[in-house]
mmCIF file of C-alpha atoms and ligand atoms in Angstrom:
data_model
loop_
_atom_site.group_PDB
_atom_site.id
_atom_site.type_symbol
_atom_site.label_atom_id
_atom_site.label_comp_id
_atom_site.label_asym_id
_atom_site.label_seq_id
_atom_site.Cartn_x
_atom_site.Cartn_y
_atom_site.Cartn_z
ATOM 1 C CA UNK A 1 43.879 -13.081 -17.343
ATOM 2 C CA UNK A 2 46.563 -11.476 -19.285
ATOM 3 C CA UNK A 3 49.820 -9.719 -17.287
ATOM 4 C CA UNK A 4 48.628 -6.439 -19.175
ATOM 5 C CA UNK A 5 44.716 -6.740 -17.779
ATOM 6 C CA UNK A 6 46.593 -8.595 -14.382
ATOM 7 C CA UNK A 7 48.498 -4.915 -14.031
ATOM 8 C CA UNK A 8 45.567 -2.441 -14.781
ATOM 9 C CA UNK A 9 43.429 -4.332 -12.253
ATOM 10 C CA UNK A 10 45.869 -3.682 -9.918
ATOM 11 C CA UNK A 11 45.943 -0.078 -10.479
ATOM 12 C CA UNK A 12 42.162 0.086 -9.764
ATOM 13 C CA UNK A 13 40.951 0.010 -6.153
ATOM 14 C CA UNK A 14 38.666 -2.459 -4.740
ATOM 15 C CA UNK A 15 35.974 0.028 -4.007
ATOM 16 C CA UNK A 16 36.148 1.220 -7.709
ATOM 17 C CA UNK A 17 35.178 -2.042 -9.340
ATOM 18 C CA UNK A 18 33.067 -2.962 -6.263
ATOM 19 C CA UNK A 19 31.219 -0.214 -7.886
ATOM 20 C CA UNK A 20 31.444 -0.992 -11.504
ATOM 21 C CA UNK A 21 30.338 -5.118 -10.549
ATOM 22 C CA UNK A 22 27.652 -3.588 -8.774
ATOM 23 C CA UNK A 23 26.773 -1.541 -11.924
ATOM 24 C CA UNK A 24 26.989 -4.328 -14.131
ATOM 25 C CA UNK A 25 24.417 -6.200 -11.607
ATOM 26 C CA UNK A 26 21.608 -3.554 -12.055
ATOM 27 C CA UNK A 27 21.702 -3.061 -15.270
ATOM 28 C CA UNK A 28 21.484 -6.829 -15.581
ATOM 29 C CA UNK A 29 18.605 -6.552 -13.223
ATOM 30 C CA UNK A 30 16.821 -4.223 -14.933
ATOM 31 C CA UNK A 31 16.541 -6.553 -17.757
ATOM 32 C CA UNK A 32 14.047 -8.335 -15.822
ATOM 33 C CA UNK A 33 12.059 -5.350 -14.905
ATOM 34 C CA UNK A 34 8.304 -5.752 -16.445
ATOM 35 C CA UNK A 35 8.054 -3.010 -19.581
ATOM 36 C CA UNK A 36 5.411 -0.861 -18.699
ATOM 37 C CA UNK A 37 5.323 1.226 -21.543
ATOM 38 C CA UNK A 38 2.443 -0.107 -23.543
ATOM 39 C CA UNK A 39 0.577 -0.662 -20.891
ATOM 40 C CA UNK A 40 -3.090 -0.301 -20.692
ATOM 41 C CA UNK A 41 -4.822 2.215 -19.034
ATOM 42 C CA UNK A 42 -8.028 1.899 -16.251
ATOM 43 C CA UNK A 43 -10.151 4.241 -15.387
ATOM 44 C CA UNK A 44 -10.286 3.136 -11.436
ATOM 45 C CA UNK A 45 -7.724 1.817 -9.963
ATOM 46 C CA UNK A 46 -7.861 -0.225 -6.197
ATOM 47 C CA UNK A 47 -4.568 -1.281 -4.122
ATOM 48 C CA UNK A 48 -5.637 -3.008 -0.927
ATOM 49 C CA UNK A 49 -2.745 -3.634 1.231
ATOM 50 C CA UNK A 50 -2.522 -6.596 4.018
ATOM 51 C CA UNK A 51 -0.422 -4.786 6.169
ATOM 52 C CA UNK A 52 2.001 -7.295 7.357
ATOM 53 C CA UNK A 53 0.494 -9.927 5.169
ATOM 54 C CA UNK A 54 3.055 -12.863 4.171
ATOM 55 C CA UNK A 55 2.375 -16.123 2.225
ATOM 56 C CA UNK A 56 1.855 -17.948 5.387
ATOM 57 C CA UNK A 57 -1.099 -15.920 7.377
ATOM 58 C CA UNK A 58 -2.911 -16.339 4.035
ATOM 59 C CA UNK A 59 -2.032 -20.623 4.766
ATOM 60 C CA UNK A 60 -3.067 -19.978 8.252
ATOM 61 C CA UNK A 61 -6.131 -18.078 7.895
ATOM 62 C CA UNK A 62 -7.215 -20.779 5.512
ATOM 63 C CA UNK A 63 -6.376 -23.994 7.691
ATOM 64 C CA UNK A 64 -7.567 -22.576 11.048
ATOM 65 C CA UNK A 65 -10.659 -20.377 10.153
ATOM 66 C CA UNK A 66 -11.771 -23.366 7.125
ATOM 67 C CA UNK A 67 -11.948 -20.746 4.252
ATOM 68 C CA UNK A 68 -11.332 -20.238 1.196
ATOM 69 C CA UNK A 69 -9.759 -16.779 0.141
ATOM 70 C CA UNK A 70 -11.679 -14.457 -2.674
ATOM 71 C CA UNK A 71 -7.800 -12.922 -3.304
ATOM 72 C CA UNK A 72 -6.820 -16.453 -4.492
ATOM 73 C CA UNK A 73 -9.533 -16.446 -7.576
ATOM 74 C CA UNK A 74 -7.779 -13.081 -8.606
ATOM 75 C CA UNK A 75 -6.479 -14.569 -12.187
ATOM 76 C CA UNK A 76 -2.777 -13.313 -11.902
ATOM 77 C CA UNK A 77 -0.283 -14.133 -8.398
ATOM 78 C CA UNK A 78 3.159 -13.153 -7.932
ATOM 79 C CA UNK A 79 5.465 -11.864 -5.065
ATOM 80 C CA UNK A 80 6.330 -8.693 -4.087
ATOM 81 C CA UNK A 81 10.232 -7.962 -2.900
ATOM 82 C CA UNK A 82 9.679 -5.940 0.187
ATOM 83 C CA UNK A 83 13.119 -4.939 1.679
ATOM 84 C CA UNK A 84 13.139 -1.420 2.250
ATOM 85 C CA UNK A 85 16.976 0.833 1.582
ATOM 86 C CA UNK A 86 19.012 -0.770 4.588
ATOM 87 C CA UNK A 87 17.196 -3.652 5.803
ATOM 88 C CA UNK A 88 13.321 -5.570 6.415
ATOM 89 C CA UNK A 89 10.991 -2.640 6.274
ATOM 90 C CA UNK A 90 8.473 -0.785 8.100
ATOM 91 C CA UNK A 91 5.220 0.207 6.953
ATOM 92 C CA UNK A 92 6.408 3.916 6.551
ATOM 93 C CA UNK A 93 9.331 2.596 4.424
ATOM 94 C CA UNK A 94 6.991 -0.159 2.898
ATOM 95 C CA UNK A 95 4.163 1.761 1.916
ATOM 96 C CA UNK A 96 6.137 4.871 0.356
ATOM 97 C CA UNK A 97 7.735 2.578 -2.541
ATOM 98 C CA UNK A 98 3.604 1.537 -2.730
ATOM 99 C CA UNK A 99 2.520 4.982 -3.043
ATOM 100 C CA UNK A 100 5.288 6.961 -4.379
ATOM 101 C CA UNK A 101 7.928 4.415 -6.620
ATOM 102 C CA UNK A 102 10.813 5.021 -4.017
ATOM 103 C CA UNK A 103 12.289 3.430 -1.204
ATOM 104 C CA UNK A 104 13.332 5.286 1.475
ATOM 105 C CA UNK A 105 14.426 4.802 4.813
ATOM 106 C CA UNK A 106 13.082 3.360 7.882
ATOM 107 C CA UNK A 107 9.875 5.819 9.055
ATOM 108 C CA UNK A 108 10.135 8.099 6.015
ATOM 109 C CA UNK A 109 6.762 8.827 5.028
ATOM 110 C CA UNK A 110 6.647 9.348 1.415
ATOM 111 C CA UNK A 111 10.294 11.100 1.433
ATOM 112 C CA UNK A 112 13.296 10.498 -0.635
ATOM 113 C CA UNK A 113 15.999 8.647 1.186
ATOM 114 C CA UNK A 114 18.561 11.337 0.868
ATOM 115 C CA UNK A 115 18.454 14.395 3.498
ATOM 116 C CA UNK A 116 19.286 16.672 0.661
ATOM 117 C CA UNK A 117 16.026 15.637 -1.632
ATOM 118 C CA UNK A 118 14.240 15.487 1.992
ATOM 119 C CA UNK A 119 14.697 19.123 2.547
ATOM 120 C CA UNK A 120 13.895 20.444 -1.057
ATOM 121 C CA UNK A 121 11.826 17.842 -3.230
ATOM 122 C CA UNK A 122 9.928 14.995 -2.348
ATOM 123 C CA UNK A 123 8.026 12.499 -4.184
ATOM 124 C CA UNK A 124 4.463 12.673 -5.316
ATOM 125 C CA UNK A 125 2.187 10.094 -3.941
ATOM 126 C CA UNK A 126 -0.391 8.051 -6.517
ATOM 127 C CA UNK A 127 -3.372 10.164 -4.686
ATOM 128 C CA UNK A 128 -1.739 12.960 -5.868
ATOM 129 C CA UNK A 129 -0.938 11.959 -9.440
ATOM 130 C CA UNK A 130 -4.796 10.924 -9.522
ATOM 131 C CA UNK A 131 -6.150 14.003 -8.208
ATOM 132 C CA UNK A 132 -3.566 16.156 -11.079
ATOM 133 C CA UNK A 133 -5.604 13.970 -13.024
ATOM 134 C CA UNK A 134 -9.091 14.413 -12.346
ATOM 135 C CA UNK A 135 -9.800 11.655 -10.597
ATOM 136 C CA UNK A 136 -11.415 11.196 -7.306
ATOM 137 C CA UNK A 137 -9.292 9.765 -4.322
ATOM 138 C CA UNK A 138 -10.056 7.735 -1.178
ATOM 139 C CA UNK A 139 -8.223 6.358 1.409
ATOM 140 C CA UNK A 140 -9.698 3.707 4.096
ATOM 141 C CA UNK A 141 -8.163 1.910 6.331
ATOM 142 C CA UNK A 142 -8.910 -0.196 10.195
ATOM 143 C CA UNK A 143 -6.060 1.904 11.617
ATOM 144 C CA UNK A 144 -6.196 5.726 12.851
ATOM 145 C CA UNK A 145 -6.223 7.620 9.796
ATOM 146 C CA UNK A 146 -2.170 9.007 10.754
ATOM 147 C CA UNK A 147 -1.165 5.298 10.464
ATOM 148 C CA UNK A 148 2.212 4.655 8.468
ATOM 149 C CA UNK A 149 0.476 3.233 5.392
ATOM 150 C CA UNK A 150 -2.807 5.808 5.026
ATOM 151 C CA UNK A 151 -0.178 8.394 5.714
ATOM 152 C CA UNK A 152 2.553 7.312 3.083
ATOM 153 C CA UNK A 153 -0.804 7.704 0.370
ATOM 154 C CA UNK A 154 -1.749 11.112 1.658
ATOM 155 C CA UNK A 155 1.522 12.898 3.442
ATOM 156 C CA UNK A 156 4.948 13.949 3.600
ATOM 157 C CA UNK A 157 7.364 13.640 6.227
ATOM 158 C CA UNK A 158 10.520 12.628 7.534
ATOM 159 C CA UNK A 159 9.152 10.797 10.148
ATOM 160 C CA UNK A 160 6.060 8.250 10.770
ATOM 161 C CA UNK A 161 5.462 9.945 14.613
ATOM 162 C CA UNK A 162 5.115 13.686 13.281
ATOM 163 C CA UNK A 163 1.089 12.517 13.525
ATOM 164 C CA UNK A 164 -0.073 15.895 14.030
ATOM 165 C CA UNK A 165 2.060 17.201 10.786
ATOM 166 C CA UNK A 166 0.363 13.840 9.232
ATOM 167 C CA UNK A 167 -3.113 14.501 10.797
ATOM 168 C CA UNK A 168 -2.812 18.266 9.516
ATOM 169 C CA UNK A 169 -1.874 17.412 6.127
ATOM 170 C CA UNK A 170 -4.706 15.535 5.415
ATOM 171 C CA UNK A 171 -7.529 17.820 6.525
ATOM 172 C CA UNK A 172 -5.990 20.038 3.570
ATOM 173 C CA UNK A 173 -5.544 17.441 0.992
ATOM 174 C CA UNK A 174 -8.708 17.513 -0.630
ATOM 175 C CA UNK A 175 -8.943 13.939 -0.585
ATOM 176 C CA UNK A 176 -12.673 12.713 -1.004
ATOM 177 C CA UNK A 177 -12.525 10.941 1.540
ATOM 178 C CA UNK A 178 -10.719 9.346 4.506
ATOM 179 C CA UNK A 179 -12.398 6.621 6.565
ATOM 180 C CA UNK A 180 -10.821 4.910 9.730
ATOM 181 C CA UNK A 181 -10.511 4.611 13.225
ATOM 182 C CA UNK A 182 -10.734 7.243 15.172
ATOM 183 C CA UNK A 183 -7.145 9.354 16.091
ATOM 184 C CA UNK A 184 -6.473 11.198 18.549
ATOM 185 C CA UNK A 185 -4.337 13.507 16.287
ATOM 186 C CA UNK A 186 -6.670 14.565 14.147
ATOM 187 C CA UNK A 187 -8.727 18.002 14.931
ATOM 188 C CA UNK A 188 -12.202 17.647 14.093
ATOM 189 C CA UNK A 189 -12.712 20.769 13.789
ATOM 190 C CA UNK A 190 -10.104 21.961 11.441
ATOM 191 C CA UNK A 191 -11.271 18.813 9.134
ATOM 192 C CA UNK A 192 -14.893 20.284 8.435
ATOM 193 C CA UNK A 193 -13.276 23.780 8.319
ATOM 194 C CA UNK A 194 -12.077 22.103 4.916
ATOM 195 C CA UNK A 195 -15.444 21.306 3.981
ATOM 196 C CA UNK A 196 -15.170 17.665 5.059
ATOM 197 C CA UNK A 197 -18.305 15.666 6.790
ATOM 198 C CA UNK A 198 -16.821 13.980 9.550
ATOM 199 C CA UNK A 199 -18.806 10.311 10.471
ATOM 200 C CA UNK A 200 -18.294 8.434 13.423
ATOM 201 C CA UNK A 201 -20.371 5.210 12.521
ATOM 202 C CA UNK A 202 -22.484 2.954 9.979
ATOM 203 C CA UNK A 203 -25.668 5.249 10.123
ATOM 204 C CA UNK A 204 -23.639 8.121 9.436
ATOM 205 C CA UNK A 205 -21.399 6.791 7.231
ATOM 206 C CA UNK A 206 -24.852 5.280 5.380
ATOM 207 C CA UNK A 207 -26.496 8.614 5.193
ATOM 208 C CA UNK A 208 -23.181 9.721 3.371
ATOM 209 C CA UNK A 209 -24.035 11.441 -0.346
ATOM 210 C CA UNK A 210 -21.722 11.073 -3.436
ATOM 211 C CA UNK A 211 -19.925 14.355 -4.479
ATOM 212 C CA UNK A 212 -19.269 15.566 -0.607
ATOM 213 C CA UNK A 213 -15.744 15.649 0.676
ATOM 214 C CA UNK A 214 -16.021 13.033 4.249
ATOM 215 C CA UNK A 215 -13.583 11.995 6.814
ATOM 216 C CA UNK A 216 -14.387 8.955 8.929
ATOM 217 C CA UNK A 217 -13.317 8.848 12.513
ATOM 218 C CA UNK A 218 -15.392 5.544 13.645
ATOM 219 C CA UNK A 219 -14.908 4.521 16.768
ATOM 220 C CA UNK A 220 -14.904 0.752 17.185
ATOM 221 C CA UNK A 221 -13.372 -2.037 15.979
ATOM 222 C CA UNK A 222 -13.669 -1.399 12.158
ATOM 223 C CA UNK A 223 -11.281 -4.661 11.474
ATOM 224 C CA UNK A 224 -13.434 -7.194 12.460
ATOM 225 C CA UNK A 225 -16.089 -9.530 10.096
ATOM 226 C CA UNK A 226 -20.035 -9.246 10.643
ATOM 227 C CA UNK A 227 -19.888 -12.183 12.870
ATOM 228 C CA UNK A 228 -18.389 -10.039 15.541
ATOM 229 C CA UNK A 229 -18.089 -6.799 14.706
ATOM 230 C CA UNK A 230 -20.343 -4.476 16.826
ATOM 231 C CA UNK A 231 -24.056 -3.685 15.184
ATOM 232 C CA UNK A 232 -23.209 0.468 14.472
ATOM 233 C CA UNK A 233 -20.047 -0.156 13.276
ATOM 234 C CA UNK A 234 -18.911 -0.851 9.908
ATOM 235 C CA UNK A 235 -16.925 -3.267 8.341
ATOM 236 C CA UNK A 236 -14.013 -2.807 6.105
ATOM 237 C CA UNK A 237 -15.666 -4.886 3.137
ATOM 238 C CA UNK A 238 -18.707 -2.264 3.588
ATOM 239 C CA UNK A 239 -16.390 0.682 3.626
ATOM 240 C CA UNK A 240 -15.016 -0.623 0.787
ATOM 241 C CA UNK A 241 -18.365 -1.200 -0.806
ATOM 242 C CA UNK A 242 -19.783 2.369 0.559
ATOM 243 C CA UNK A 243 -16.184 3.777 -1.074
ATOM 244 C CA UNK A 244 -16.604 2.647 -4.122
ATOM 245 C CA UNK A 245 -20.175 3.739 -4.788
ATOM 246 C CA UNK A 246 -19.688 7.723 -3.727
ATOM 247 C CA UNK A 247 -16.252 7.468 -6.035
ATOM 248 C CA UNK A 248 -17.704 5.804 -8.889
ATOM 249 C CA UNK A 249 -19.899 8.799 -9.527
ATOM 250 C CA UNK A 250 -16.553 10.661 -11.167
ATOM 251 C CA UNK A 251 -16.522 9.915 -15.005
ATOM 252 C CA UNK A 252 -12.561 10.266 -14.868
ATOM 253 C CA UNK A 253 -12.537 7.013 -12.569
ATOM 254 C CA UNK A 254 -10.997 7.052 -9.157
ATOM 255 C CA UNK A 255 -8.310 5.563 -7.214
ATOM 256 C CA UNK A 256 -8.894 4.233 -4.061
ATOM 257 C CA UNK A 257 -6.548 2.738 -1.309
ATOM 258 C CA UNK A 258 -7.613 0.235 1.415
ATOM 259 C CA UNK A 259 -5.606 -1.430 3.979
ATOM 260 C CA UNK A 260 -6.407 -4.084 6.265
ATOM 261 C CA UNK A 261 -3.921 -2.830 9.363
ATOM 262 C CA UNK A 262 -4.729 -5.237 11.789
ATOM 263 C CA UNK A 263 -2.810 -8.384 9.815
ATOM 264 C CA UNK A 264 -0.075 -6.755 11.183
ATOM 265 C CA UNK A 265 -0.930 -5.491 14.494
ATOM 266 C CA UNK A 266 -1.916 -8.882 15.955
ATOM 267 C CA UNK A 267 1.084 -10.374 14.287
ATOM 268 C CA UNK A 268 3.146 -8.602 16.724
ATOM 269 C CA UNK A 269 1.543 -9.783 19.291
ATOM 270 C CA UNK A 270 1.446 -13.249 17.940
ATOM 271 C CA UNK A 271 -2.637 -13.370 18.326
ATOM 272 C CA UNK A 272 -3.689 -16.131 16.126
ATOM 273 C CA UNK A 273 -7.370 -15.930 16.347
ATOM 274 C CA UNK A 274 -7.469 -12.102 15.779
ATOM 275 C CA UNK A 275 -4.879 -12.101 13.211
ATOM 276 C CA UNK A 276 -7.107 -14.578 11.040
ATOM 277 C CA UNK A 277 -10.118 -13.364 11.590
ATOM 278 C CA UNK A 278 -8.253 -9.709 10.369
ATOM 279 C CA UNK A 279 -7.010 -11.511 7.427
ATOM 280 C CA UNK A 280 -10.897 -12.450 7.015
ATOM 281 C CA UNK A 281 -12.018 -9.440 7.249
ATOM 282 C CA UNK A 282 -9.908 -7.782 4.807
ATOM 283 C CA UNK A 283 -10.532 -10.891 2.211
ATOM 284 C CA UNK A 284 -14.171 -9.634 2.727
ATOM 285 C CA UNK A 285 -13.023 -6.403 1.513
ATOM 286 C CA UNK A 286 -11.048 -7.724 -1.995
ATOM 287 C CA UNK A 287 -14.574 -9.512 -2.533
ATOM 288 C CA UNK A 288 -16.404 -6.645 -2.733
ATOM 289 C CA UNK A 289 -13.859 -4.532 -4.629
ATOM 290 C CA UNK A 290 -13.663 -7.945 -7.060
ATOM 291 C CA UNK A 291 -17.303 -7.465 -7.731
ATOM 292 C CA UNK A 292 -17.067 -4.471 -8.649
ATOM 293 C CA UNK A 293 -14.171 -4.591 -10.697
ATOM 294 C CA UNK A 294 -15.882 -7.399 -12.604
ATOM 295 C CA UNK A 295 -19.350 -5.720 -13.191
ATOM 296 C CA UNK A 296 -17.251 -2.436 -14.255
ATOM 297 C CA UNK A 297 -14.812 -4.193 -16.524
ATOM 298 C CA UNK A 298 -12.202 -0.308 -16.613
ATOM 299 C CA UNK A 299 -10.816 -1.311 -12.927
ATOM 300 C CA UNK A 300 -7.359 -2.352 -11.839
ATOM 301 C CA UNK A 301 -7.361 -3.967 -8.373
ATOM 302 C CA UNK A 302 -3.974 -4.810 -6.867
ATOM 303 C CA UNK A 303 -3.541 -6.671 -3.485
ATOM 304 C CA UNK A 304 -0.276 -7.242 -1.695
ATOM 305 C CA UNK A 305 1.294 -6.430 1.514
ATOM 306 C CA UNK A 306 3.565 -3.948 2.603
ATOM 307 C CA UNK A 307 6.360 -6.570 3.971
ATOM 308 C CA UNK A 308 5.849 -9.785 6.115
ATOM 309 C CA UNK A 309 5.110 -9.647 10.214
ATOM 310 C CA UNK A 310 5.747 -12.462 12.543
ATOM 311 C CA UNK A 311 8.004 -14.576 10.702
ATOM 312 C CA UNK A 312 5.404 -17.051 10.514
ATOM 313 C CA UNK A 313 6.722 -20.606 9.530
ATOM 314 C CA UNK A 314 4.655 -24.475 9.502
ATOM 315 C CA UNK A 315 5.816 -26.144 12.502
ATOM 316 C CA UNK A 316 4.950 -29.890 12.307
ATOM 317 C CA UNK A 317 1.416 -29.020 10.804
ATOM 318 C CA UNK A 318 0.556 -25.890 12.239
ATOM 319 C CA UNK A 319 1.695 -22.632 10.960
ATOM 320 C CA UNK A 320 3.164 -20.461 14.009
ATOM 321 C CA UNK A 321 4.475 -17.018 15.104
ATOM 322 C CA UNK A 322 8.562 -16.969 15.356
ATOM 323 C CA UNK A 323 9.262 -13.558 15.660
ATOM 324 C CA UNK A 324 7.084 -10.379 16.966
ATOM 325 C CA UNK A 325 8.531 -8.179 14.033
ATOM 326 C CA UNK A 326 9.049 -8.106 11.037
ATOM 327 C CA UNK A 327 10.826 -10.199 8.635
ATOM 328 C CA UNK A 328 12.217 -9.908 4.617
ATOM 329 C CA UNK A 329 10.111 -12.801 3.455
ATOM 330 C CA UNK A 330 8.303 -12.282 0.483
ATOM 331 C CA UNK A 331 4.659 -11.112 0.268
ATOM 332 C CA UNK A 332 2.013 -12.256 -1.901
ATOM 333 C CA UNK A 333 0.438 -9.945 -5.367
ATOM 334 C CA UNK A 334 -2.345 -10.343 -6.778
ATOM 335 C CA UNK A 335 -3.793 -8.526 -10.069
ATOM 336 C CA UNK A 336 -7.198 -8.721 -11.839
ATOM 337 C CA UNK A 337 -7.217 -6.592 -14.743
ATOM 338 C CA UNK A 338 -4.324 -7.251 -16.739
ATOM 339 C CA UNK A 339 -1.289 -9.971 -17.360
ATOM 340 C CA UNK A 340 0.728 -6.938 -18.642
ATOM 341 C CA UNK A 341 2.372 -6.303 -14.941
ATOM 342 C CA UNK A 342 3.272 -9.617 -14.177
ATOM 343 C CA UNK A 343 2.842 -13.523 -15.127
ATOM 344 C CA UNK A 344 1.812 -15.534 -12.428
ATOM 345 C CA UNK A 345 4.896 -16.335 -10.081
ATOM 346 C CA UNK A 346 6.605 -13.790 -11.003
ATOM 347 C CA UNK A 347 8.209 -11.529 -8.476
ATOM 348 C CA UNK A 348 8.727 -7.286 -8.508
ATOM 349 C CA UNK A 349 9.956 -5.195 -6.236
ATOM 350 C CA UNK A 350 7.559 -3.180 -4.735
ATOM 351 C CA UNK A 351 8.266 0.766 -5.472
ATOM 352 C CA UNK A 352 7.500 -1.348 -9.226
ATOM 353 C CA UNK A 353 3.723 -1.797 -8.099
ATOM 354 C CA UNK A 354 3.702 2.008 -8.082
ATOM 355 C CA UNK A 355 5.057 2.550 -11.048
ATOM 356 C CA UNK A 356 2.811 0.557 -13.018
ATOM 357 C CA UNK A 357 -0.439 1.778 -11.073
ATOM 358 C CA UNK A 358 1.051 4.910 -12.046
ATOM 359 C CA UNK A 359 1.199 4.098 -15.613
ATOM 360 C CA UNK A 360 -2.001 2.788 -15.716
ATOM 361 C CA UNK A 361 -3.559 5.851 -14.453
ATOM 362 C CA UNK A 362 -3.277 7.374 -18.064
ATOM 363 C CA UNK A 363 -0.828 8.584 -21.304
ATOM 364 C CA UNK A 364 0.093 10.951 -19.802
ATOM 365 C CA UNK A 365 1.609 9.582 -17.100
ATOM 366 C CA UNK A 366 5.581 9.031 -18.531
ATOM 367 C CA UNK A 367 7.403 8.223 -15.491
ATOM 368 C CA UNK A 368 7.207 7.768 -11.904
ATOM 369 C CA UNK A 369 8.074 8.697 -8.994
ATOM 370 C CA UNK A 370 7.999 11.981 -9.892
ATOM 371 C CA UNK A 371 10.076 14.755 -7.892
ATOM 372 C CA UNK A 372 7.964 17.760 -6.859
ATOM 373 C CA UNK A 373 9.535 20.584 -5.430
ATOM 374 C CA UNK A 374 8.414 21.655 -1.554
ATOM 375 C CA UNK A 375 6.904 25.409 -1.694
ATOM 376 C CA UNK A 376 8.071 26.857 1.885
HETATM 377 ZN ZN1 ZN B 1 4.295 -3.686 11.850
#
């Protein structure tokens, strides 16, 4: 270094080119970003999300239950970067950069991370860009409907326990339909006073017709596989099977979200048998969306996770528990539909999922997240 450059760094405080090195790190990062503007478009497009589904309960799963995993024949597998703003994320943080192209904070529900965006504009979920465009929506999950991730694709707000605000947001939101377990926040009543058809269990849920608006409140344990799941009850593969059928019916395609919550929700508690048998379940699920998606040939399915619970880590050779929350490990991504997104092993972060399912939703779709302005 010269004695001129020696004496103008100097003169420039540490925080200053902090600042400017950090600058000079994105926009080297960005260079790495996948291009997503010549990107093809579907007319349905599927994320299923593992809640709390890392590399390793995918290992597990396979060397304790003896399977073999229909989300590993998906023709494209990558890694998604889950860290949320601060630190390891939550499902409210983790599944708003999935549905909206932003991270926020710990418990935001599909809110910008700054309190003065949080008060005046927040972002649009993909529901939303898909109903602005015609499309029919749906939203199923094995948690109560007002669950972090269902709530991140179909509400606003600053905080992941406002249930009721999440609860009442949805019996307004006109989405075709919203299948779960049963919560204890939702009103019943104020759901079919939006024209919704609220079912409780298979039969029901059977007798369902394409075309009507339905909310699902079922009241068992909708995570399990046929082997054990009990006889009125459905299971999420035929959810996602029943989903599909009503949605297909729209001739502007659909986009449907379905998350397998209970990954996660065992993997606090460090319950290995449930935990597989969840990750079973919701493998069941990416089958039947697969088959569709294959028979249809216009449908992008995406599967990943939302971040990684459990810290789970092979321990002589058994894969174990370490931790009962979460961690920053990587999470699988798989894609059937295109190699446009990524090239297998390549890693994204994840609002960059939602941008491309964005993107793929149509022309005119020219950037996301997109700020919307709150009408008080
Ligand atoms: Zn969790």
């Amino acid at each position: 270094m010269s004695v001129t450059a020696r004496r103008i760094f100097s003169k420039i405080p540490f925080t200053r080119m902090f600042v400017a090195f950090m600058a000079v790190v994105f926009t080297l990062m960005s260079g790495i970003m996948p291009r997503i503007d010549t990107q093809k478009e579907f007319k349905n497009i599927i994320i299923m999300i593992g809640d709390g589904m890392g590399e390793n309960h995918l290992l597990k799963a396979k060397q304790e239950r003896g399977i073999s995993l229909a989300m590993e024949t998906m023709p494209i597998r990558g890694q998604s970067v889950t860290s949320s703003v601060v630190r390891s994320t939550d499902s409210a943080a983790g599944a708003t950069a999935l549905a909206c192209g932003v991270r926020t904070v710990i418990n935001g529900v599909g809110v910008y991370p700054e309190d003065v965006y949080q008060v005046c504009k927040r972002p649009m979920n993909l529901t939303e860009l898909a109903q602005s465009l015609g499309k029919s929506t749906g939203i199923v999950t094995s948690d109560d409907n007002t669950g972090a991730t269902p709530a991140c694709f179909s509400a606003h707000t600053d905080h992941r326990g406002n249930r009721d605000e999440i609860a009442a947001q949805q019996a307004v939101s006109n989405i075709d339909l919203i299948w779960s377990y049963k919560s204890s926040h939702t009103d019943v009543d104020k759901v079919q006073a939006n024209g919704y058809t609220v079912v409780t269990n298979k039969r029901e849920l059977n007798a369902l017709e394409s075309g009507s608006k339905s909310f699902g409140q079922f009241t068992g344990d909708i995570w399990r596989t046929e082997d054990t799941i009990a006889s009125n009850m459905p299971t999420l593969s035929e959810l996602t099977d029943k989903a599909i059928d009503m949605l297909d019916d729209d001739e502007d395609g659909f986009f449907l979200m379905i998350e397998g919550a209970h990954i996660d929700k065992f993997s606090h508690s460090n319950k290995s048998e449930n935990m597989t048998e969840a990750v079973e379940a919701f493998d069941d699920a990416v089958k039947e969306a697969l088959d569709f998606a294959k028979k249809d040939g216009e449908t992008l399915i995406i599967v990943t996770a939302d971040h990684e619970t459990g810290g789970i880590k092979l321990s002589g050779d058994e894969y174990v528990f370490t931790k009962t929350s979460h961690s920053t490990a990587n999470v699988p991504l798989f894609v059937y539909g295109t190699d446009q997104f990524i090239t297998n092993g390549k890693k994204v972060m994840n609002k960059q999922i939602a941008q491309f399912m964005a993107m793929s939703m149509g022309d005119e779709v020219k950037e996301f997240p997109i700020k919307v302005k709150i009408q008080y």
